[in-house]
mmCIF file of C-alpha atoms and ligand atoms in Angstrom:
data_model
loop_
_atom_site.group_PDB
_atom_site.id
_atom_site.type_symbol
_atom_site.label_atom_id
_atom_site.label_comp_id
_atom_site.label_asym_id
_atom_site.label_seq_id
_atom_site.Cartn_x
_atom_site.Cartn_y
_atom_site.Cartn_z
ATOM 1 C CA UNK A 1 110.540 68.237 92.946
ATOM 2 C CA UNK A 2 108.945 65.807 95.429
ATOM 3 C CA UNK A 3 104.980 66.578 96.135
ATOM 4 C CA UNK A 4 105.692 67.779 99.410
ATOM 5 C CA UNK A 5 108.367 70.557 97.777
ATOM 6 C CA UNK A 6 105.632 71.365 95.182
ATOM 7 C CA UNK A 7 102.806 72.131 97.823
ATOM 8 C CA UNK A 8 105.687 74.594 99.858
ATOM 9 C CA UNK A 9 106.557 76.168 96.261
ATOM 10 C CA UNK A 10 102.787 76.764 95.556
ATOM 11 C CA UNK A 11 102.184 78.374 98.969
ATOM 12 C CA UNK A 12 105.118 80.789 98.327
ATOM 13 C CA UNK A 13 104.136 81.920 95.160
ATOM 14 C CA UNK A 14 100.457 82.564 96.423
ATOM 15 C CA UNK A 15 102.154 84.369 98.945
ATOM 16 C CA UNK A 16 104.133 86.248 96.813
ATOM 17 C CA UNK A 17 101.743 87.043 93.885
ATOM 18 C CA UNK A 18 98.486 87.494 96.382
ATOM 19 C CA UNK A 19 96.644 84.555 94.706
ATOM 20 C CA UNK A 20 94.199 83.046 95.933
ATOM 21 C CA UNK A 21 93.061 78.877 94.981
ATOM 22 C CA UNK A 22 89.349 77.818 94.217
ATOM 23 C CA UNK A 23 88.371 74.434 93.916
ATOM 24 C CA UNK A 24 85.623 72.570 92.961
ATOM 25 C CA UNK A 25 84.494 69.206 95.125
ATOM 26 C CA UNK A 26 84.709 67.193 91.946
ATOM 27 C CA UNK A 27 88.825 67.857 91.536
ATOM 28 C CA UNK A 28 91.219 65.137 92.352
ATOM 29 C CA UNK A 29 91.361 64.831 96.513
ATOM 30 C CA UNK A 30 94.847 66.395 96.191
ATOM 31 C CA UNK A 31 93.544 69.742 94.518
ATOM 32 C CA UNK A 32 91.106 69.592 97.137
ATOM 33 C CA UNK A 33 93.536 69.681 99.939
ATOM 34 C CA UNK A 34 95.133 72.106 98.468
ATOM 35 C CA UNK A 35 92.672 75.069 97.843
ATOM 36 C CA UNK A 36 91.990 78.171 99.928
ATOM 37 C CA UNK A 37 88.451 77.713 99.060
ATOM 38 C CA UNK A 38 86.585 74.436 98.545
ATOM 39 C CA UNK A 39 82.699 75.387 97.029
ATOM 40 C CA UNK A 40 79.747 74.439 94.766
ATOM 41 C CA UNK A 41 79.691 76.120 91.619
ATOM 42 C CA UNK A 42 77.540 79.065 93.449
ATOM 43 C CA UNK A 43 79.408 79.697 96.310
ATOM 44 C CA UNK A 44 82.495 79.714 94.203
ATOM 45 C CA UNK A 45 81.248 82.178 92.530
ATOM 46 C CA UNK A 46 80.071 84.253 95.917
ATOM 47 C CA UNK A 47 83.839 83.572 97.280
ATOM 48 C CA UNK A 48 85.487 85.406 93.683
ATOM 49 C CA UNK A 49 83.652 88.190 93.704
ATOM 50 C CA UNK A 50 84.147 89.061 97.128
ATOM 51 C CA UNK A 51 88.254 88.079 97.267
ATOM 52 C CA UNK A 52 90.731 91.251 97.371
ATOM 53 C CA UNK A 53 93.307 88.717 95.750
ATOM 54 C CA UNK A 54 94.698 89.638 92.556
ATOM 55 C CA UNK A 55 95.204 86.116 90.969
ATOM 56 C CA UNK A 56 92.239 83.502 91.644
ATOM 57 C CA UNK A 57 93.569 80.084 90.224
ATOM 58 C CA UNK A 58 90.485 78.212 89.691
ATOM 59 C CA UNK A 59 90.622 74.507 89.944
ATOM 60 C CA UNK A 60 87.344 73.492 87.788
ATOM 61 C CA UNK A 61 85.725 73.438 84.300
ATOM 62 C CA UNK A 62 86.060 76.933 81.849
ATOM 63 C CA UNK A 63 82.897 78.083 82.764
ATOM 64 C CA UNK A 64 83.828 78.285 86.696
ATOM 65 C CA UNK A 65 86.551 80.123 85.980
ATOM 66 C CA UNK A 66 84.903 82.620 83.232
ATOM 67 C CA UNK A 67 81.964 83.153 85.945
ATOM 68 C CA UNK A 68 84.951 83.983 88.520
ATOM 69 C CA UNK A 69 86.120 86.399 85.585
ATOM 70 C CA UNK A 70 82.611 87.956 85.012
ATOM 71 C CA UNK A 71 81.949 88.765 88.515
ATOM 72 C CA UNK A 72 85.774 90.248 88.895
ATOM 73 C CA UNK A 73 86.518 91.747 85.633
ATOM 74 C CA UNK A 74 89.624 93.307 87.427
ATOM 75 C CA UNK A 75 91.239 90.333 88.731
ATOM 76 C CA UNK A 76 93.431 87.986 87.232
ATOM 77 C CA UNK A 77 91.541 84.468 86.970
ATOM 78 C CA UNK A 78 94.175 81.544 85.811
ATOM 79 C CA UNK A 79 93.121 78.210 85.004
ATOM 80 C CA UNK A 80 95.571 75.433 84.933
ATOM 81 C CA UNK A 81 94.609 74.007 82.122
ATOM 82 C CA UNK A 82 93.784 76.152 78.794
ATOM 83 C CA UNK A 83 90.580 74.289 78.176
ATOM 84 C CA UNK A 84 88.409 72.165 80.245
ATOM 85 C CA UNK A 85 84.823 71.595 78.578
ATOM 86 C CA UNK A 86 81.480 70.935 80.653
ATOM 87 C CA UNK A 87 79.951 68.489 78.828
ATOM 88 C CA UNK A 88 76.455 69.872 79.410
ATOM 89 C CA UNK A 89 77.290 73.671 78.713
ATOM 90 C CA UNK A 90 78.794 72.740 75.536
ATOM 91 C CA UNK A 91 75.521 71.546 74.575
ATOM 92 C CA UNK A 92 74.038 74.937 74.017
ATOM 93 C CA UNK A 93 75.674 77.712 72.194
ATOM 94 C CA UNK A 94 74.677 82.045 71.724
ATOM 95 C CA UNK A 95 73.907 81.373 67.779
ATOM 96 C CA UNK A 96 71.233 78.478 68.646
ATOM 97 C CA UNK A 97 70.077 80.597 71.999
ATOM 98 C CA UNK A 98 69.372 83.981 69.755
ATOM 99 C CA UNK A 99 67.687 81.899 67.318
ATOM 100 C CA UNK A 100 65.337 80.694 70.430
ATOM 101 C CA UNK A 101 64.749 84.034 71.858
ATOM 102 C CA UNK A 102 63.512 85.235 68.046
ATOM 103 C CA UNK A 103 61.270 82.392 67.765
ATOM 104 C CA UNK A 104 59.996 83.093 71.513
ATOM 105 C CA UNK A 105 60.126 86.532 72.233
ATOM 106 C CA UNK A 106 57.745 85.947 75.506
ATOM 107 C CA UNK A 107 59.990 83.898 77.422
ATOM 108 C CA UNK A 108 62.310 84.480 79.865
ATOM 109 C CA UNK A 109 65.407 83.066 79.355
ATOM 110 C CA UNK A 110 66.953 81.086 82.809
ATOM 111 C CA UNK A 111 70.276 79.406 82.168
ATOM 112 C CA UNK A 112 72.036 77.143 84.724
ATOM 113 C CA UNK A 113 75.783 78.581 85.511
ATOM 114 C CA UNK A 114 76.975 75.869 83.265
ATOM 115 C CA UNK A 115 77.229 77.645 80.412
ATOM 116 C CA UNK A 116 79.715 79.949 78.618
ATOM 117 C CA UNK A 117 79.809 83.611 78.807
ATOM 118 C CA UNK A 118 78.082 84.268 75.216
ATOM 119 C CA UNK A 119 75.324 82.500 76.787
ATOM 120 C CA UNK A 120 75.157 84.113 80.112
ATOM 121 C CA UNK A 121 75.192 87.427 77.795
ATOM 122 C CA UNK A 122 71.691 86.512 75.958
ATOM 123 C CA UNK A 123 69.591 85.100 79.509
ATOM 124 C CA UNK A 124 67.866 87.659 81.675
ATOM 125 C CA UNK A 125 69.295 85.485 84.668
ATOM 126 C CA UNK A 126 71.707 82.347 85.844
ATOM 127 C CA UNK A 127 70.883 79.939 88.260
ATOM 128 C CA UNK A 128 72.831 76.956 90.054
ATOM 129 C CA UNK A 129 71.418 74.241 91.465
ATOM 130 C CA UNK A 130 71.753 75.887 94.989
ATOM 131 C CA UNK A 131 69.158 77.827 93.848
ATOM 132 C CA UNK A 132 67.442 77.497 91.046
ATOM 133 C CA UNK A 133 64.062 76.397 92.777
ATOM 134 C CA UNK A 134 64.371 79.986 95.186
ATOM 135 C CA UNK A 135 65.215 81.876 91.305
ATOM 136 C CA UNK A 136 62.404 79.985 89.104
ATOM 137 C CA UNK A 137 60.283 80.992 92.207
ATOM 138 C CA UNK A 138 60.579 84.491 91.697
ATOM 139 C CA UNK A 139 59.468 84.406 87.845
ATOM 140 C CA UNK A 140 57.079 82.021 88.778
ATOM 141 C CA UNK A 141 53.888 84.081 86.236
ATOM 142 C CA UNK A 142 56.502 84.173 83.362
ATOM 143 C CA UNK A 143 56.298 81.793 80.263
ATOM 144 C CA UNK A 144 60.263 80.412 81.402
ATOM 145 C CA UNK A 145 63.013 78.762 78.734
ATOM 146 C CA UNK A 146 65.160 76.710 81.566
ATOM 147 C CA UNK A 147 68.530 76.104 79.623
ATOM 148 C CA UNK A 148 70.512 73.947 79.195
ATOM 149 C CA UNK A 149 69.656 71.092 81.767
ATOM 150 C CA UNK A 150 66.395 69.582 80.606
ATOM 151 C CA UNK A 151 66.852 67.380 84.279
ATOM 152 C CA UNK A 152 67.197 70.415 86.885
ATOM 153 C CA UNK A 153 64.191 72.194 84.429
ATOM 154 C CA UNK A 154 62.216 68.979 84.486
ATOM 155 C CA UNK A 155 62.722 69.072 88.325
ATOM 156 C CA UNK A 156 61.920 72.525 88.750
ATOM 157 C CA UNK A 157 58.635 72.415 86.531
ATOM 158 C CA UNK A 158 57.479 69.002 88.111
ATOM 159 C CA UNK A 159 57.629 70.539 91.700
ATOM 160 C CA UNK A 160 55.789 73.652 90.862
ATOM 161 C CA UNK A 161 53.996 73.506 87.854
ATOM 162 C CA UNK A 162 55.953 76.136 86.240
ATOM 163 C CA UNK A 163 55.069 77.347 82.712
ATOM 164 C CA UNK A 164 58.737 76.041 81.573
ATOM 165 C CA UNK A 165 60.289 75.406 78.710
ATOM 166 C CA UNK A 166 63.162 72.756 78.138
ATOM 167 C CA UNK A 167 66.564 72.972 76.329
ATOM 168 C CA UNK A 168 67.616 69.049 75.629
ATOM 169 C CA UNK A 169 70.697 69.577 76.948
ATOM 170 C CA UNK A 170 72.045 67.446 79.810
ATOM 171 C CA UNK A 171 75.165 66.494 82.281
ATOM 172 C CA UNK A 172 75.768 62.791 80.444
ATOM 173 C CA UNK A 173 77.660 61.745 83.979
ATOM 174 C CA UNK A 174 74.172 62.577 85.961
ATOM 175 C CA UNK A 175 71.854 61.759 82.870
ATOM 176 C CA UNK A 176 73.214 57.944 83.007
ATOM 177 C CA UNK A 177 71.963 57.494 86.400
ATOM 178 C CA UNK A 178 68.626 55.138 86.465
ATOM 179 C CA UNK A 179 65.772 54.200 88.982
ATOM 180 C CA UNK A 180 67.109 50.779 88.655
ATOM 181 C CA UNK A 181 70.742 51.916 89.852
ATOM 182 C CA UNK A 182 68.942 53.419 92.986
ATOM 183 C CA UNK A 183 66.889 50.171 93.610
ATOM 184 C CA UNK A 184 70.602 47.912 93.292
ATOM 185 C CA UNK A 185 72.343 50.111 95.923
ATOM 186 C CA UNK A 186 69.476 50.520 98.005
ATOM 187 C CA UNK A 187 69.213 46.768 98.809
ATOM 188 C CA UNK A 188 72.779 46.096 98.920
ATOM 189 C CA UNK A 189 72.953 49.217 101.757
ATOM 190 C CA UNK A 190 69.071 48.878 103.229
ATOM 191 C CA UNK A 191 70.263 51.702 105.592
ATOM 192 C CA UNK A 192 71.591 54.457 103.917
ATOM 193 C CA UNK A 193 69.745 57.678 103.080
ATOM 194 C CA UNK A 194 69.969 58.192 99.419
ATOM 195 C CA UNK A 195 71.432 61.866 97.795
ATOM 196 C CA UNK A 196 71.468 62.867 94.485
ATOM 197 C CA UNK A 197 72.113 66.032 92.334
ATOM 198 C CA UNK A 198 69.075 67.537 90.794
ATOM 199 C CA UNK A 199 71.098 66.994 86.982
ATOM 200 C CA UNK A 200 70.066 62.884 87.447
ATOM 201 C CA UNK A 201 66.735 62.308 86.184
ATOM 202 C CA UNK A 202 63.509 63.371 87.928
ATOM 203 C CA UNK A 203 62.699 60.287 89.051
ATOM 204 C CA UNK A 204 65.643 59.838 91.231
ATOM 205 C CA UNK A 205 64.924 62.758 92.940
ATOM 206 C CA UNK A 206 61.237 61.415 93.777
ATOM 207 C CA UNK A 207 63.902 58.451 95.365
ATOM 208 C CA UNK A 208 66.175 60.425 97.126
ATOM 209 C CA UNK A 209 66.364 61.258 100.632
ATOM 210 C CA UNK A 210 67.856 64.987 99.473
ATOM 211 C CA UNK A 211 68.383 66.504 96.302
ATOM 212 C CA UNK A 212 70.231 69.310 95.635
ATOM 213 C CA UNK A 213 73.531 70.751 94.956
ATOM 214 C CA UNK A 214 77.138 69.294 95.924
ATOM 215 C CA UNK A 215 77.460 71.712 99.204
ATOM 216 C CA UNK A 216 74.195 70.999 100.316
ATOM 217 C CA UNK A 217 74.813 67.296 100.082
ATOM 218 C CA UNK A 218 77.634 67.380 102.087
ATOM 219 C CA UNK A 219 76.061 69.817 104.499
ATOM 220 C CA UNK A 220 73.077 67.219 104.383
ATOM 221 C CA UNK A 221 75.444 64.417 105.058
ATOM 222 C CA UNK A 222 77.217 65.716 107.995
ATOM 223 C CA UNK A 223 74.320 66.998 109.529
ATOM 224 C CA UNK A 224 72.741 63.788 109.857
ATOM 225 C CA UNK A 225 72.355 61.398 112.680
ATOM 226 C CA UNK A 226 72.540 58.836 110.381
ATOM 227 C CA UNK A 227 76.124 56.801 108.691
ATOM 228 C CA UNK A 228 75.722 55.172 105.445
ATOM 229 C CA UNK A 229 74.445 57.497 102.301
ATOM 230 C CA UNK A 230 74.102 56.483 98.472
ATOM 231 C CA UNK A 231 75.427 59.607 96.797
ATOM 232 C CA UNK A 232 74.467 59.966 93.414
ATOM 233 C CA UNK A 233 77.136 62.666 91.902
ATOM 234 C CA UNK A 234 80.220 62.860 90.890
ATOM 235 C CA UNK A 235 82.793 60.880 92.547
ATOM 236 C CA UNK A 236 85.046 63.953 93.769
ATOM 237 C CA UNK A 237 82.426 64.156 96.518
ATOM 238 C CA UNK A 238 83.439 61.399 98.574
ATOM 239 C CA UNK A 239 86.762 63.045 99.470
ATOM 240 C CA UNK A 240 85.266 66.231 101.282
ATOM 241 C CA UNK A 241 82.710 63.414 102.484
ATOM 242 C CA UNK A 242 84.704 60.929 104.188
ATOM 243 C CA UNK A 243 86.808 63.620 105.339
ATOM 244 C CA UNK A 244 84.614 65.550 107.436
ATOM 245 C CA UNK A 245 82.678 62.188 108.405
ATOM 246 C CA UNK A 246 85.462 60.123 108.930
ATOM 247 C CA UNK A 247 82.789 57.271 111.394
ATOM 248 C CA UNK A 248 80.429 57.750 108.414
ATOM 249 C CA UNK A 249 79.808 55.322 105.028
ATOM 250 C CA UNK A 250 79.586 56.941 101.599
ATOM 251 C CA UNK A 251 78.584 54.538 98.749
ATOM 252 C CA UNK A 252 78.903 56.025 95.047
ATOM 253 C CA UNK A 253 75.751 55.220 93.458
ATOM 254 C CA UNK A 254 77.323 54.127 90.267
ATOM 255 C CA UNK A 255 81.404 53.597 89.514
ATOM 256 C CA UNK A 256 80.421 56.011 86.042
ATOM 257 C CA UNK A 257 80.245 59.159 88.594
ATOM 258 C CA UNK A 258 83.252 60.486 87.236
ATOM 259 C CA UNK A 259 83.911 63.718 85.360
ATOM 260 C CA UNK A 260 86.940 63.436 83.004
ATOM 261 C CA UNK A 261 87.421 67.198 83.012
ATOM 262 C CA UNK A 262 87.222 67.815 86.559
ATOM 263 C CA UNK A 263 90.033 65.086 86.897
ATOM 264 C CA UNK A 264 92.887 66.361 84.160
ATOM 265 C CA UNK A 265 94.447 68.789 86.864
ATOM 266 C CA UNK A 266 97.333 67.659 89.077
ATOM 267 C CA UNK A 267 99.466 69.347 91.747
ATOM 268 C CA UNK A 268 102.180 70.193 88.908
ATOM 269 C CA UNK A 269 99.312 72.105 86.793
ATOM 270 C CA UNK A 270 98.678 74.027 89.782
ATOM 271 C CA UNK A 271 102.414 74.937 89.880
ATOM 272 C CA UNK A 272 103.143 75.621 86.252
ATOM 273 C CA UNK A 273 99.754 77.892 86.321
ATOM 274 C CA UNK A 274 101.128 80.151 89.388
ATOM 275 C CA UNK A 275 104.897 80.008 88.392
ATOM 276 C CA UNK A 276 103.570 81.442 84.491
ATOM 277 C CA UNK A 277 100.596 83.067 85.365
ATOM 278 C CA UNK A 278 99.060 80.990 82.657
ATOM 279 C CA UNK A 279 95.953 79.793 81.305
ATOM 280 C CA UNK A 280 94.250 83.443 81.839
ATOM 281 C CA UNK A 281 90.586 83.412 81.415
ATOM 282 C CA UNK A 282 89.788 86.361 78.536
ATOM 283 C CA UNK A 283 86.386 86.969 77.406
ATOM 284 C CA UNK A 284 85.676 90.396 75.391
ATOM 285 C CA UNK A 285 84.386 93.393 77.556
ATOM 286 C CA UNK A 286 80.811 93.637 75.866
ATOM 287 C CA UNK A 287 79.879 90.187 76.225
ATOM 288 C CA UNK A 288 81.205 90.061 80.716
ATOM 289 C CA UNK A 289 78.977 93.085 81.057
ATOM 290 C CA UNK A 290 75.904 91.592 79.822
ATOM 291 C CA UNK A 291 76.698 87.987 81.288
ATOM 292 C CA UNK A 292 77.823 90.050 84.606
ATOM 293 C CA UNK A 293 73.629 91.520 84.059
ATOM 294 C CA UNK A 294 72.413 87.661 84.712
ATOM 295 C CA UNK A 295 75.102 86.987 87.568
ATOM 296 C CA UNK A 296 74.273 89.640 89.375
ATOM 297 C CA UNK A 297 70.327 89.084 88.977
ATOM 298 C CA UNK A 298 71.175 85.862 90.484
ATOM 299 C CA UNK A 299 73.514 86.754 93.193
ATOM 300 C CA UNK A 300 71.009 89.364 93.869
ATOM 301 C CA UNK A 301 67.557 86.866 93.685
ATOM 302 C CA UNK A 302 69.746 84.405 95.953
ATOM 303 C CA UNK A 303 69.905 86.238 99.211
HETATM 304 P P1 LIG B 401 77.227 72.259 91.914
HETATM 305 O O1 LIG B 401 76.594 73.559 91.609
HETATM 306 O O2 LIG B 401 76.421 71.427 92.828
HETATM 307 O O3 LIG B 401 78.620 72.460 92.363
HETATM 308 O O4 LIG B 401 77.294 71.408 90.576
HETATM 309 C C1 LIG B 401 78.056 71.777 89.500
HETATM 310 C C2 LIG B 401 78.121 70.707 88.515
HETATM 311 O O5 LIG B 401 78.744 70.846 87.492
HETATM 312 C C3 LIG B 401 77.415 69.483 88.788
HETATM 313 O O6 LIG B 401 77.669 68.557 87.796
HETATM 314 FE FE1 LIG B 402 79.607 69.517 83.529
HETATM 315 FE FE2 LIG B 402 78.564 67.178 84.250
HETATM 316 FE FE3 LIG B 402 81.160 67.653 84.655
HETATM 317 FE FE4 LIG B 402 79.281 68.908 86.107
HETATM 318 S S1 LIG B 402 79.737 66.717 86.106
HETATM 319 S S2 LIG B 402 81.087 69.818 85.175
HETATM 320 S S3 LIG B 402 77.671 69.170 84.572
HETATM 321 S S4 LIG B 402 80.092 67.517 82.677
#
């Protein structure tokens, strides 16, 4: 089958099974071009829940697609591949989180969306970094456990003062990032604005021009009177970037901006997951109710 054959096959069977496809802005430019939706890991979420598809086919890492699943228990949500980690979410785990909550009974427990479902099940809410300042704000008097991104906690607690407590967990794509990095590309491009995600460390956000999530860089980006940006996130960016500024200059802060996970699925996955209805995203009924408890206290906190 030639690409172009693929891309006519997928839109059939969407058609014909009323799926729907959700991508993330890291996936391969292709994927991108593809999807129905194109989102941050919040609106993502936002754009499942609300669907009247049956099938969501979610183009990102396994806990996208389980958060799809959480918030529409009812739907079928296929990945197309049967596993793709997040580095940083694998670095916490429910055994290691109870344990926590035992030895600190007082805190509240915050975890960033990137985490798995077991997790989600044992926090009182989730965040993303669309809005995890807004969400800390609101438990602002609590003694706070931000999980697992020590970075976006760091940020948080640095900003306001927050009592807050860090997991060491961390996204090793954004963690590798350095103030040195920033001052390279900043006087090799003297007149770009600088963007980062809140995941690189604090002190490249006390750099940056704008922090925050992947949408709101873009939004920030095409918004601006200005053409040349350092973007400090993963690569996949550039593509909805130079797309929607096509006059504008996008230079990846370093070439290590890439997440291996994001990158494993191609137009044929996308295929083979529609034609087999296949990888489906299970996670037992007791655990999606009480992760569903922290989704919806953040979709909820978020307006
Ligand atoms: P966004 O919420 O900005 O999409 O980020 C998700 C992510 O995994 C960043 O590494
Ligand atoms: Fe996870 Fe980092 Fe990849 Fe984002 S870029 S999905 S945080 S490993």
């Amino acid at each position: 089958m030639t690409k172009e054959e693929m891309i006519k096959e997928i839109e059939r069977l969407k058609k014909e099974k009323n799926a729907i496809i959700l991508a993330h802005y890291y996936q391969n430019g292709e994927i991108q071009d593809i999807a129905d939706y194109l989102g941050d890991s919040y609106n993502l979420s936002v754009i499942a829940k609300n669907s009247d598809a049956k099938i969501i086919v979610f183009c990102g890492v396994l806990f996208m697609g389980e958060t799809a699943k959480i918030l529409s228990p009812e739907k079928k949500v296929l990945m197309p591949h049967k596993y793709l980690p997040c580095y940083m979410a694998n670095l916490i785990n429910a055994k290691a989180l109870k344990k926590y909550k035992e030895e600190n009974p007082d805190r509240v427990i915050i975890s960033y969306v990137n985490t798995y479902a077991d997790v989600k099940a044992l926090s009182d809410c989730t965040v993303t970094s669309s809005n995890a300042l807004k969400i800390l704000e609101h438990y602002k008097d609590k003694k706070i456990l931000y999980c697992p991104d020590k970075n976006l906690g760091n940020y948080a607690s640095k900003e306001y003062g927050y009592d807050i407590d860090l997991w060491d967990g961390c996204c090793q794509i954004h963690d590798r990032l350095t103030v040195d990095d920033v001052k390279k590309a900043k006087s090799e491009h003297p007149n770009a604005l600088f963007c980062v995600h809140p995941e690189a460390p604090y002190e490249l956000t006390q750099m940056a021009d704008y922090a925050g999530s992947t949408k709101g860089i873009i939004e920030y980006c095409t918004k601006s009177d200005k053409d040349e940006f350092i973007i400090g996130t993963e690569m996949g960016i550039l593509h909805e970037l130079e797309k929607r500024n096509p006059n504008k200059k996008f230079y990846l802060l370093s070439k290590g901006l890439l997440c291996k996970s994001m990158k494993l699925i191609s137009l044929e996955d996308v295929y083979k997951c529609l034609l087999n209805e296949e990888y489906e995203v299970t996670i037992d009924k007791d655990t999606m109710d009480k992760a569903r408890v922290a989704l919806d206290k953040m979709l909820e906190l978020s307006k």
